[in-house]
CSV table of C-alpha atoms in Angstrom, one decimal:
chain,number,residue,atom,x,y,z
A,559,MET,CA,145.3,86.0,24.8
A,560,ALA,CA,144.4,88.1,28.2
A,561,ASN,CA,144.0,86.2,31.8
A,562,PRO,CA,140.4,86.0,32.6
A,563,GLN,CA,141.2,87.9,35.7
A,564,SER,CA,142.1,90.8,33.8
A,565,ASP,CA,138.8,92.4,33.6
A,566,ALA,CA,138.0,91.6,37.3
A,567,PHE,CA,137.0,95.3,37.4
A,568,SER,CA,135.4,96.4,35.0
A,569,SER,CA,135.7,99.9,36.1
A,570,GLU,CA,137.9,100.9,39.1
A,571,GLY,CA,136.2,100.2,42.4
A,572,SER,CA,133.2,98.5,40.8
A,573,PHE,CA,133.0,94.3,42.6
A,574,ASP,CA,132.8,92.0,40.3
A,575,LEU,CA,131.3,89.1,41.7
A,576,MET,CA,132.5,86.4,38.6
A,577,ARG,CA,136.5,86.8,40.1
A,578,TYR,CA,135.4,86.1,43.5
A,579,VAL,CA,133.3,83.1,43.0
A,580,GLN,CA,136.3,81.5,40.4
A,581,LEU,CA,138.6,82.9,44.0
A,582,VAL,CA,136.7,80.4,45.8
A,583,LEU,CA,137.0,78.3,42.8
A,584,LYS,CA,140.7,78.3,42.8
A,585,ARG,CA,141.1,77.9,46.3
A,586,LYS,CA,138.3,75.4,47.3
A,587,GLY,CA,140.8,73.2,49.3
A,588,LEU,CA,141.0,76.0,51.9
A,589,LEU,CA,136.9,76.4,51.7
A,590,VAL,CA,136.3,72.5,52.4
A,591,LEU,CA,139.2,72.7,55.0
A,592,ILE,CA,137.5,75.4,57.5
A,593,ALA,CA,134.0,73.9,56.5
A,594,LEU,CA,135.0,70.9,58.0
A,595,VAL,CA,136.6,72.5,61.1
A,596,ALA,CA,133.1,74.9,61.6
A,597,MET,CA,131.0,71.6,61.1
A,598,PHE,CA,133.3,69.3,63.7
A,599,ALA,CA,133.6,71.7,66.0
A,600,ALA,CA,129.1,72.3,66.4
A,601,LEU,CA,129.3,68.8,66.0
A,602,VAL,CA,131.3,68.2,69.3
A,603,ALA,CA,130.2,71.5,70.9
A,604,ALA,CA,126.4,70.4,70.6
A,605,TYR,CA,127.0,66.7,72.2
A,606,ALA,CA,129.5,68.0,74.5
A,607,MET,CA,127.4,70.8,76.1
A,608,PRO,CA,125.3,68.9,79.3
A,609,LYS,CA,122.2,68.8,78.6
A,610,LYS,CA,118.8,70.9,80.4
A,611,TYR,CA,115.9,69.5,80.9
A,612,LYS,CA,112.6,71.6,81.1
A,613,ALA,CA,109.1,70.8,82.7
A,614,GLU,CA,106.2,73.2,82.6
A,615,SER,CA,103.5,73.7,84.4
A,616,ILE,CA,100.1,75.8,83.2
A,617,VAL,CA,97.3,77.5,85.4
A,618,PHE,CA,94.1,78.5,85.2
A,619,VAL,CA,93.4,82.0,87.5
A,620,GLU,CA,89.7,81.3,88.0
A,621,GLN,CA,87.1,83.9,88.0
A,622,ASN,CA,84.1,83.2,90.1
A,623,VAL,CA,80.5,84.0,88.9
A,624,ILE,CA,80.3,85.1,92.7
A,625,SER,CA,82.9,87.8,92.2
A,626,ASP,CA,80.8,89.8,89.4
A,627,LEU,CA,77.3,88.7,91.4
A,628,VAL,CA,78.8,90.6,94.8
A,629,LYS,CA,80.2,93.5,92.9
A,630,GLY,CA,80.2,96.8,95.3
A,631,ILE,CA,79.5,94.6,97.8
A,632,ALA,CA,82.5,92.5,98.4
A,633,ILE,CA,86.3,93.5,98.0
A,634,THR,CA,87.9,91.5,96.1
A,635,PRO,CA,91.3,92.2,94.0
A,636,SER,CA,91.1,92.5,90.7
A,637,MET,CA,92.4,89.8,87.7
A,638,ASP,CA,95.2,92.0,87.2
A,639,THR,CA,96.4,92.9,90.4
A,640,LYS,CA,96.3,89.0,91.2
A,641,ILE,CA,98.4,87.8,88.4
A,642,LYS,CA,101.1,90.8,88.5
A,643,ALA,CA,101.7,89.7,92.4
A,644,ILE,CA,101.9,85.9,91.0
A,645,LYS,CA,105.9,86.4,89.5
A,646,VAL,CA,106.9,88.2,92.4
A,647,THR,CA,105.5,86.0,94.7
A,648,MET,CA,106.9,82.5,93.5
A,649,LEU,CA,110.3,84.1,93.3
A,650,SER,CA,110.1,85.1,96.5
A,651,ARG,CA,113.4,83.7,98.7
A,652,THR,CA,110.8,81.7,101.1
A,653,MET,CA,108.5,79.9,98.4
A,654,ILE,CA,112.1,78.9,96.9
A,655,LEU,CA,113.4,78.0,100.0
A,656,GLY,CA,109.9,76.0,100.8
A,657,VAL,CA,110.8,74.2,97.5
A,658,ILE,CA,113.9,73.3,98.5
A,659,LYS,CA,113.3,71.9,102.0
A,660,ALA,CA,110.2,70.0,100.7
A,661,LEU,CA,113.0,68.6,97.8
A,662,ASP,CA,115.0,67.1,100.7
A,663,MET,CA,117.6,69.7,98.1
A,664,ASP,CA,119.0,71.6,101.2
A,665,VAL,CA,120.9,68.3,102.3
A,666,HIS,CA,123.2,69.0,99.7
A,667,ALA,CA,124.3,72.0,101.1
A,668,ALA,CA,127.2,72.5,103.4
A,669,SER,CA,126.6,76.2,104.9
A,670,ASP,CA,124.3,79.0,104.2
A,671,ARG,CA,126.2,80.5,101.6
A,672,ASP,CA,125.8,77.1,99.7
A,673,LEU,CA,122.0,78.0,100.6
A,674,ASP,CA,122.0,81.2,98.8
A,675,ALA,CA,123.5,79.5,95.6
A,676,MET,CA,121.3,77.0,95.6
A,677,ILE,CA,118.5,79.7,96.0
A,678,ALA,CA,119.6,82.3,93.7
A,679,GLY,CA,120.2,79.3,91.3
A,680,LEU,CA,116.6,78.3,91.6
A,681,GLN,CA,115.6,82.2,90.8
A,682,ASN,CA,117.5,82.4,87.5
A,683,ASN,CA,116.0,79.0,86.0
A,684,ILE,CA,112.9,79.3,87.2
A,685,GLN,CA,110.7,81.2,84.6
A,686,VAL,CA,106.9,82.4,85.3
A,687,ARG,CA,104.8,83.8,82.7
A,688,LEU,CA,102.2,85.7,82.0
A,689,ASP,CA,99.2,85.6,79.7
A,690,GLU,CA,96.6,88.0,81.2
A,691,ARG,CA,94.5,88.0,77.9
A,692,LYS,CA,93.7,83.9,78.6
A,693,GLY,CA,94.6,84.3,82.3
A,694,VAL,CA,97.0,81.6,83.0
A,695,PHE,CA,100.2,82.0,84.0
A,696,MET,CA,103.2,79.3,83.3
A,697,ILE,CA,105.8,77.9,85.6
A,698,SER,CA,108.8,76.3,84.0
A,699,TYR,CA,112.4,75.3,85.2
A,700,GLU,CA,115.0,73.7,83.4
A,701,ASP,CA,117.5,71.2,85.5
A,702,ALA,CA,120.1,68.8,84.1
A,703,ILE,CA,117.9,65.9,86.0
A,704,PRO,CA,114.8,65.8,84.2
A,705,VAL,CA,112.6,64.4,87.0
A,706,ARG,CA,114.0,67.0,89.9
A,707,ALA,CA,112.7,69.8,86.9
A,708,ARG,CA,109.2,68.2,86.9
A,709,ASP,CA,109.1,68.1,90.9
A,710,VAL,CA,110.1,71.8,91.4
A,711,VAL,CA,107.9,73.0,89.3
A,712,ASN,CA,104.9,70.8,90.5
A,713,THR,CA,106.4,71.6,93.9
A,714,LEU,CA,106.6,75.3,93.5
A,715,THR,CA,103.0,75.1,92.2
A,716,ARG,CA,101.4,73.1,95.4
A,717,ILE,CA,103.4,75.6,98.1
A,718,PHE,CA,102.4,78.6,95.6
A,719,ILE,CA,98.6,78.0,95.6
A,720,GLU,CA,98.6,76.2,99.3
A,721,GLU,CA,100.3,79.3,100.4
A,722,ASN,CA,97.9,81.9,98.2
A,723,THR,CA,94.9,80.7,99.8
A,724,SER,CA,96.2,80.4,103.3
A,725,THR,CA,97.4,84.2,103.1
A,726,LYS,CA,94.2,85.5,101.4
A,727,ARG,CA,92.2,84.1,104.6
A,728,LYS,CA,94.5,85.4,107.6
A,729,GLU,CA,94.7,88.6,105.2
A,730,SER,CA,90.7,88.6,105.6
A,731,PHE,CA,90.5,88.2,109.1
A,732,GLU,CA,92.9,90.4,109.7
A,733,ALA,CA,91.2,93.1,107.6
A,734,THR,CA,87.7,92.2,109.2
A,735,GLN,CA,89.4,92.4,113.2
A,736,PHE,CA,91.2,95.9,112.0
A,737,LEU,CA,88.0,97.5,111.0
A,738,ALA,CA,85.9,95.8,114.0
A,739,GLU,CA,88.0,97.8,116.2
A,740,GLN,CA,88.4,101.3,114.2
A,741,ILE,CA,84.7,101.0,114.4
A,742,GLU,CA,84.9,100.9,118.4
A,743,VAL,CA,87.2,103.7,118.0
A,744,PHE,CA,85.5,105.5,115.9
A,745,LYS,CA,81.9,105.2,117.5
A,746,LYS,CA,83.8,106.5,121.6
A,747,ARG,CA,84.7,109.7,119.3
A,748,ILE,CA,81.6,110.5,117.7
A,749,ASP,CA,80.0,109.7,121.4
A,750,ALA,CA,83.0,112.6,123.0
A,751,ALA,CA,82.1,114.7,120.0
A,752,GLU,CA,78.0,114.7,120.8
A,753,LYS,CA,78.8,114.9,124.1
A,754,GLU,CA,81.1,118.4,123.9
A,755,ILE,CA,78.4,119.7,121.7
A,756,ASP,CA,75.8,119.1,124.5
A,757,LYS,CA,78.1,120.8,126.7
A,758,PHE,CA,78.8,123.9,124.9
A,759,LYS,CA,75.1,124.6,123.9
A,760,ALA,CA,74.5,124.5,127.5
A,761,GLU,CA,77.2,126.3,128.5
A,762,SER,CA,76.5,129.3,124.9
A,763,GLY,CA,72.9,128.3,125.0
A,764,GLN,CA,71.8,132.3,125.2
A,765,VAL,CA,74.2,133.6,123.1
A,766,LEU,CA,73.7,130.9,120.5
A,767,PHE,CA,70.4,131.0,120.2
A,768,ALA,CA,69.5,134.4,120.3
A,769,ASP,CA,67.6,136.1,117.4
A,770,GLU,CA,70.5,138.3,116.2
A,771,GLY,CA,67.7,140.5,114.3
A,772,ALA,CA,65.1,140.9,117.1
A,773,ILE,CA,68.5,142.2,119.3
A,774,ARG,CA,69.0,144.6,116.8
A,775,SER,CA,65.7,145.5,116.9
A,776,GLU,CA,65.8,146.1,120.5
A,777,LEU,CA,68.6,148.2,120.4
A,778,ASN,CA,66.9,150.7,118.4
A,779,ASP,CA,64.2,150.8,120.3
A,780,ALA,CA,66.5,151.1,123.6
A,781,SER,CA,68.4,153.6,122.0
A,782,VAL,CA,65.3,156.0,121.7
A,783,ARG,CA,63.9,155.0,124.6
A,784,LEU,CA,67.0,156.2,126.9
A,785,GLU,CA,67.3,159.4,124.5
A,786,GLU,CA,64.0,160.1,125.8
A,787,LEU,CA,64.8,159.5,129.7
A,788,ARG,CA,67.7,161.5,128.8
A,789,ILE,CA,65.2,164.3,127.9
A,790,ARG,CA,62.9,163.8,131.1
A,791,ILE,CA,65.5,163.4,133.5
A,792,ASN,CA,67.3,166.6,132.1
A,793,ALA,CA,63.9,168.7,132.7
A,794,LEU,CA,63.2,167.5,136.0
A,795,LYS,CA,67.0,168.5,136.8
A,796,THR,CA,66.3,171.6,135.3
A,797,SER,CA,62.7,172.2,137.5
A,798,ARG,CA,64.9,171.2,140.4
A,799,SER,CA,67.7,173.4,140.4
A,800,LEU,CA,64.2,176.1,139.2
A,801,LEU,CA,62.6,175.3,142.6
A,802,VAL,CA,65.2,175.3,145.0
A,803,SER,CA,67.1,178.6,143.4
A,804,ASN,CA,63.4,180.6,143.6
A,805,THR,CA,63.7,181.6,147.3
A,806,PRO,CA,62.8,184.8,148.6
A,807,LEU,CA,66.4,185.7,149.4
A,808,ARG,CA,67.5,184.0,146.1
A,809,LEU,CA,65.2,185.9,144.0
A,810,GLN,CA,66.1,189.6,146.2
A,811,LEU,CA,70.2,188.4,144.9
A,812,ASP,CA,69.3,187.8,141.3
A,813,GLU,CA,66.9,191.2,141.8
A,814,GLN,CA,70.2,193.4,142.7
A,815,GLN,CA,72.6,191.6,140.6
A,816,LYS,CA,70.5,192.7,137.8
A,817,VAL,CA,70.0,196.3,138.9
A,818,LEU,CA,73.5,196.4,140.0
A,819,GLU,CA,74.3,195.7,136.0
A,820,SER,CA,72.2,197.6,135.1
A,821,MET,CA,73.9,200.9,137.6
A,822,ARG,CA,77.4,199.5,136.2
A,823,GLY,CA,75.9,200.8,132.5
A,824,ARG,CA,75.0,204.2,133.7
A,825,TYR,CA,78.0,204.9,136.5
A,826,THR,CA,81.2,204.3,137.6
A,827,GLU,CA,82.0,201.9,140.3
A,828,ASN,CA,82.6,204.6,143.0
A,829,HIS,CA,79.0,206.2,142.3
A,830,PRO,CA,77.6,206.1,145.5
A,831,LYS,CA,74.2,203.7,144.5
A,832,VAL,CA,76.7,201.4,142.7
A,833,ARG,CA,78.9,201.3,146.0
A,834,GLN,CA,75.5,201.0,148.0
A,835,LEU,CA,73.9,198.1,146.0
A,836,GLU,CA,77.0,196.4,146.2
A,837,ASN,CA,77.1,196.3,150.3
A,838,ALA,CA,72.9,195.4,149.7
A,839,ILE,CA,74.3,192.4,147.9
A,840,ALA,CA,76.9,191.6,150.1
A,841,ALA,CA,74.5,191.7,153.0
A,842,THR,CA,72.0,189.2,150.8
A,843,LYS,CA,74.8,186.9,150.3
A,844,GLN,CA,75.5,187.5,154.1
A,845,GLN,CA,71.8,186.2,155.1
A,846,ILE,CA,71.7,183.6,152.1
A,847,ARG,CA,74.9,182.2,153.9
A,848,SER,CA,73.4,182.9,157.5
A,849,SER,CA,70.1,181.0,157.0
A,850,GLY,CA,70.5,179.3,153.5
A,851,ASP,CA,70.4,175.8,155.1
A,852,SER,CA,66.7,176.4,156.6
A,853,GLU,CA,65.6,178.0,153.7
A,854,LEU,CA,66.6,175.2,151.5
A,855,ASN,CA,65.5,172.4,153.9
A,856,ALA,CA,61.7,175.0,153.3
A,857,VAL,CA,61.7,174.0,149.2
A,858,TYR,CA,62.9,170.4,150.5
A,859,ARG,CA,59.9,169.5,152.3
A,860,THR,CA,57.5,170.6,149.6
A,861,SER,CA,55.6,168.3,147.7
A,862,GLU,CA,56.5,169.3,144.4
A,863,TYR,CA,60.2,169.1,145.2
A,864,GLN,CA,59.7,165.8,146.4
A,865,SER,CA,57.5,164.6,143.6
A,866,ILE,CA,60.5,165.8,141.3
A,867,LYS,CA,62.7,163.8,143.2
A,868,VAL,CA,60.7,160.4,143.3
A,869,ASN,CA,60.4,161.1,139.3
A,870,LEU,CA,63.5,161.8,138.7
A,871,ALA,CA,65.0,158.8,140.7
A,872,SER,CA,62.5,156.4,139.0
A,873,LEU,CA,64.2,157.8,135.4
A,874,GLU,CA,67.5,157.1,137.1
A,875,ASN,CA,66.5,153.1,137.8
A,876,THR,CA,64.5,152.9,134.5
A,877,ARG,CA,68.2,154.3,132.4
A,878,GLN,CA,70.9,152.3,134.3
A,879,ASN,CA,68.5,149.2,133.8
A,880,LEU,CA,68.4,150.1,130.0
A,881,GLU,CA,71.8,150.4,129.8
A,882,GLU,CA,72.6,147.6,131.4
A,883,GLU,CA,70.1,145.8,128.9
A,884,VAL,CA,71.7,147.1,126.2
A,885,ARG,CA,74.9,146.5,127.3
A,886,LYS,CA,74.5,142.6,127.3
A,887,ASN,CA,72.5,142.8,124.3
A,888,ARG,CA,76.2,144.4,122.6
A,889,GLU,CA,77.6,141.8,124.3
A,890,ILE,CA,75.4,138.9,122.8
A,891,LEU,CA,76.0,140.5,119.3
A,892,ARG,CA,79.7,140.6,120.0
A,893,LYS,CA,80.2,136.5,120.8
A,894,ILE,CA,77.7,135.4,118.4
A,895,PRO,CA,79.7,135.1,115.3
A,896,ALA,CA,82.0,133.5,117.5
A,897,VAL,CA,80.1,131.1,119.5
A,898,ARG,CA,78.3,129.9,115.9
A,899,SER,CA,81.8,129.5,115.2
A,900,GLU,CA,83.1,127.2,117.7
A,901,LEU,CA,79.6,125.2,117.3
A,902,ALA,CA,79.9,125.0,113.7
A,903,GLU,CA,83.5,123.4,113.8
A,904,LEU,CA,82.5,121.1,116.6
A,905,GLU,CA,79.6,119.9,114.7
A,906,ARG,CA,81.9,119.5,111.7
A,907,LYS,CA,84.2,117.4,113.7
A,908,ARG,CA,81.5,115.1,114.4
A,909,LYS,CA,80.4,115.3,110.6
A,910,ASN,CA,84.1,113.5,110.2
A,911,GLU,CA,83.8,111.3,112.0
A,912,THR,CA,80.9,109.8,111.5
A,913,ILE,CA,81.3,110.2,108.0
A,914,ILE,CA,84.3,107.9,108.6
A,915,TYR,CA,82.4,105.9,111.1
A,916,GLU,CA,79.7,105.1,108.3
A,917,LYS,CA,82.3,104.4,105.4
A,918,LEU,CA,83.6,102.0,108.3
A,919,VAL,CA,80.3,100.0,109.3
A,920,SER,CA,80.0,99.8,105.2
A,921,ARG,CA,83.7,98.4,104.8
A,922,TYR,CA,83.1,96.3,107.7
A,923,GLY,CA,80.1,94.5,105.7
A,924,GLN,CA,81.8,94.2,102.8
A,925,SER,CA,84.9,92.9,104.4
A,926,GLU,CA,82.4,89.9,106.1
A,927,VAL,CA,81.2,89.2,102.6
A,928,SER,CA,85.2,89.0,101.4
A,929,LYS,CA,86.2,86.7,104.2
A,930,GLU,CA,83.3,84.2,103.7
A,931,MET,CA,84.3,84.7,99.9
A,932,GLU,CA,88.1,83.8,100.5
A,933,LEU,CA,87.1,80.9,103.5
A,934,GLN,CA,85.1,79.4,100.7
A,935,ASP,CA,87.3,80.1,97.9
A,936,LYS,CA,84.2,81.7,95.9
A,937,SER,CA,86.4,84.8,94.6
A,938,MET,CA,89.1,83.3,92.8
A,939,SER,CA,91.3,80.1,93.0
A,940,PHE,CA,94.2,79.0,90.6
A,941,ARG,CA,93.4,75.5,88.8
A,942,VAL,CA,96.3,73.4,87.1
A,943,LEU,CA,95.4,73.1,83.8
A,944,ASP,CA,98.7,71.1,82.6
A,945,PRO,CA,101.1,69.9,86.1
A,946,ALA,CA,104.7,69.2,85.0
A,947,VAL,CA,105.6,66.4,83.3
A,948,VAL,CA,109.1,64.9,83.2
A,949,PRO,CA,110.5,66.2,80.1
A,950,SER,CA,111.3,63.1,77.6
A,951,THR,CA,113.9,65.5,75.7
A,952,PRO,CA,116.3,68.3,76.4
A,953,SER,CA,115.7,71.8,76.2
A,954,LYS,CA,119.2,72.8,76.1
A,955,PRO,CA,121.1,72.8,73.9
A,956,ASN,CA,119.7,73.2,70.6
A,957,ARG,CA,121.5,70.8,68.4
A,958,PRO,CA,119.8,71.2,65.3
A,959,PHE,CA,120.6,75.2,65.6
A,960,ILE,CA,123.8,74.2,66.9
A,961,ILE,CA,124.5,71.7,63.8
A,962,LEU,CA,122.7,73.7,61.4
A,963,LEU,CA,124.8,76.7,62.0
A,964,GLY,CA,128.1,75.2,62.1
A,965,ILE,CA,127.3,74.0,58.5
A,966,VAL,CA,126.1,77.6,57.4
A,967,GLY,CA,128.8,79.1,59.6
A,968,GLY,CA,131.8,77.5,58.4
A,969,ILE,CA,130.5,77.9,54.5
A,970,GLY,CA,130.4,81.4,55.6
A,971,LEU,CA,133.4,81.5,57.4
A,972,GLY,CA,136.0,79.8,54.8
A,973,ILE,CA,134.9,82.4,52.1
A,974,GLY,CA,134.8,85.1,54.4
A,975,VAL,CA,138.7,84.1,55.1
A,976,ILE,CA,139.2,83.4,51.3
A,977,VAL,CA,138.1,86.7,50.7
A,978,LEU,CA,140.0,87.9,53.1
A,979,LEU,CA,143.2,86.6,52.4
A,980,ASP,CA,142.9,88.1,49.0
A,981,VAL,CA,142.2,91.7,50.1
A,982,ILE,CA,144.8,91.6,52.4
A,983,ASN,CA,147.3,90.2,49.2
A,984,PRO,CA,149.4,92.7,48.1
A,985,SER,CA,150.3,91.2,44.7
A,986,ILE,CA,149.2,92.1,41.3
A,987,LYS,CA,145.6,90.5,40.8
A,988,THR,CA,144.5,92.8,37.0
A,989,LEU,CA,145.4,94.4,34.7
A,990,ASP,CA,144.3,97.5,36.0
A,991,ASP,CA,146.2,97.3,39.3
A,992,LEU,CA,149.1,97.7,36.8
A,993,LYS,CA,148.2,100.5,35.2
A,994,GLU,CA,147.9,102.1,38.7
A,995,TYR,CA,151.8,102.0,37.9
A,996,GLY,CA,152.2,103.4,35.4
A,997,VAL,CA,153.6,100.5,33.9
A,998,PRO,CA,153.1,100.1,30.2
A,999,VAL,CA,151.4,96.8,29.2
A,1000,LEU,CA,152.9,95.1,25.7
A,1001,ALA,CA,150.9,92.2,26.0
A,1002,VAL,CA,149.4,89.5,28.6
A,1003,ILE,CA,150.8,86.1,28.6
A,1004,PRO,CA,148.3,83.8,30.1
A,1005,LYS,CA,149.3,80.8,32.4
A,1006,VAL,CA,149.3,77.4,30.4
A,1007,ARG,CA,149.1,74.2,31.9
A,1008,ASP,CA,149.9,70.8,30.2
A,1009,GLU,CA,147.5,67.7,30.1
A,1010,GLU,CA,149.4,65.8,32.8
A,1011,GLN,CA,148.8,69.2,35.6
A,1012,ILE,CA,145.4,69.1,34.5
A,1013,ALA,CA,144.4,65.7,35.3
A,1014,ARG,CA,146.3,65.2,38.7
A,1015,GLN,CA,144.0,68.8,39.2
A,1016,ARG,CA,140.6,67.5,38.6
A,1017,VAL,CA,141.8,64.1,40.9
A,1018,ARG,CA,142.4,66.7,43.3
A,1019,ASP,CA,139.0,68.5,42.5
A,1020,ARG,CA,137.1,65.2,42.9
A,1021,TRP,CA,139.0,64.6,46.8
A,1022,ILE,CA,138.0,68.1,47.9
A,1023,TYR,CA,134.4,68.1,47.0
A,1024,ALA,CA,134.0,64.4,47.6
A,1025,VAL,CA,135.0,65.4,51.1
A,1026,GLY,CA,132.7,69.0,51.5
A,1027,ILE,CA,129.8,66.7,50.6
A,1028,LEU,CA,130.8,63.6,52.7
A,1029,GLY,CA,131.4,66.3,55.6
A,1030,ILE,CA,127.5,68.0,54.8
A,1031,VAL,CA,126.6,64.9,55.0
A,1032,ILE,CA,127.3,63.8,58.2
A,1033,SER,CA,126.4,67.3,59.6
A,1034,LEU,CA,123.0,67.0,57.5
A,1035,SER,CA,123.2,63.2,59.1
A,1036,PHE,CA,123.2,64.6,62.6
A,1037,LEU,CA,120.9,67.7,61.9
A,1038,VAL,CA,118.0,64.9,61.2
A,1039,MET,CA,118.5,62.6,63.8
A,1040,GLU,CA,118.6,65.5,66.1
A,1041,PHE,CA,115.3,66.5,64.4
A,1042,LEU,CA,114.1,62.9,64.7
A,1043,HIS,CA,114.6,62.6,68.0
A,1044,LEU,CA,116.3,59.2,67.7
A,1045,GLY,CA,118.9,59.8,70.1
A,1046,LEU,CA,121.3,57.1,68.6
A,1047,VAL,CA,124.3,59.4,69.2
A,1048,ASP,CA,123.6,60.1,72.6
A,1049,LYS,CA,123.4,55.9,73.0
A,1050,VAL,CA,126.7,55.8,71.7
A,1051,ILE,CA,128.2,58.1,73.5
A,1052,ALA,CA,127.3,56.7,76.4
A,1053,THR,CA,128.2,53.3,75.2
A,1054,VAL,CA,132.0,54.7,74.9
A,1055,VAL,CA,131.8,56.5,77.9
A,1056,ASP,CA,130.6,53.3,80.5
A,1057,MET,CA,133.4,51.3,77.8
A,1058,ILE,CA,136.2,54.1,79.4
A,1059,GLY,CA,135.3,54.2,82.6
């Protein structure tokens, strides 16, 4: 007859569930022992761990309807901004230190290091959870003393609300004061900018308000007039020259020079007539030099020469005045771009100052409304929906979970140990294992037990099952008591401790 375990693996490497079920049943004593140890350890851990009590307070962030009415007029922080700042503020060192002093917890701190450790402990144990959708936040704290857990939560909530209210009012006052100071500063800057513009206009008014088109037209007209004046002046100068050069001796000299030029074309330089005429010209020049001044003075005294002189002086004076006017106009045209650019820069500066000033005035009005809203708590307020109460049941340790984990984990650990022992056992377990060594199998002899062995095994199995069931029942009893919060075990433990003490 074949061994039941000889075909545990139908093929090499395949898993046979029934084999491991039989293996667990075969070694059920080890399974029960490991499970009982795990369940007992879980029970000990569940009741040995110190209890923590959790107190929680729910605060509603109330958005006042006035905030919607003054939207755009007053500046109020958004709900999201308020809620996001709550957690940081509540867990700040200043806030936690205020709670410690309010509850006289600092009397237990012998040094600054102890106080820092107490603050760090509270910061780690206090939880602030935000529900932006509902507009609420929850403050919770765990402590071994239920009353202290409640007091810490309620005190922290109270201090936060009071601090938040006073901070909002202080910020509103400071913001309004700052805006008032800045308004005064920018008002002075605007006045200074306007004075600077007025001074600049007074100094550069001729250039600033000049008509560029008219000036260019005047320049064109002046150019035409100057050209006409130059022509007239040149004509008068020519007339004057002709008048001066038309004296009898000068006319005689000119005639002689013309004849000399004609004779040189016909005779040589040494011809008697040429030499005679050259001597006559020299005599005429000598005569001009000796009596030329009197002859010119006679010309200067003529009315024609005096008329030319007066007209020429008048035209020269007119030309100088016109040239001076052209120079001034060109200077104005040259300065116009720079002056206008400088004025534009001054006006731009004043405009920027004015824009900032107007914004400050607008913000100041909004700040006044915001300040009144903060003073009267009209913008946003905090309302405690559920204040923390003394917790009646501990939040830690989670005894039902630990006990249930002990039951399930003990059974799983027992099965795992049995399977592990089987895996690391090098002995031959199946017929296939033997065949791997190439040993021919002639027959399989099953293990035969007598009736006495079978009877003893059945008694042993009953005891194992009874102990295992008893352990599970005891663990389940503790589990049920914890679910029902009966507290019987805690009372027994307290009684035993009192008796021992």
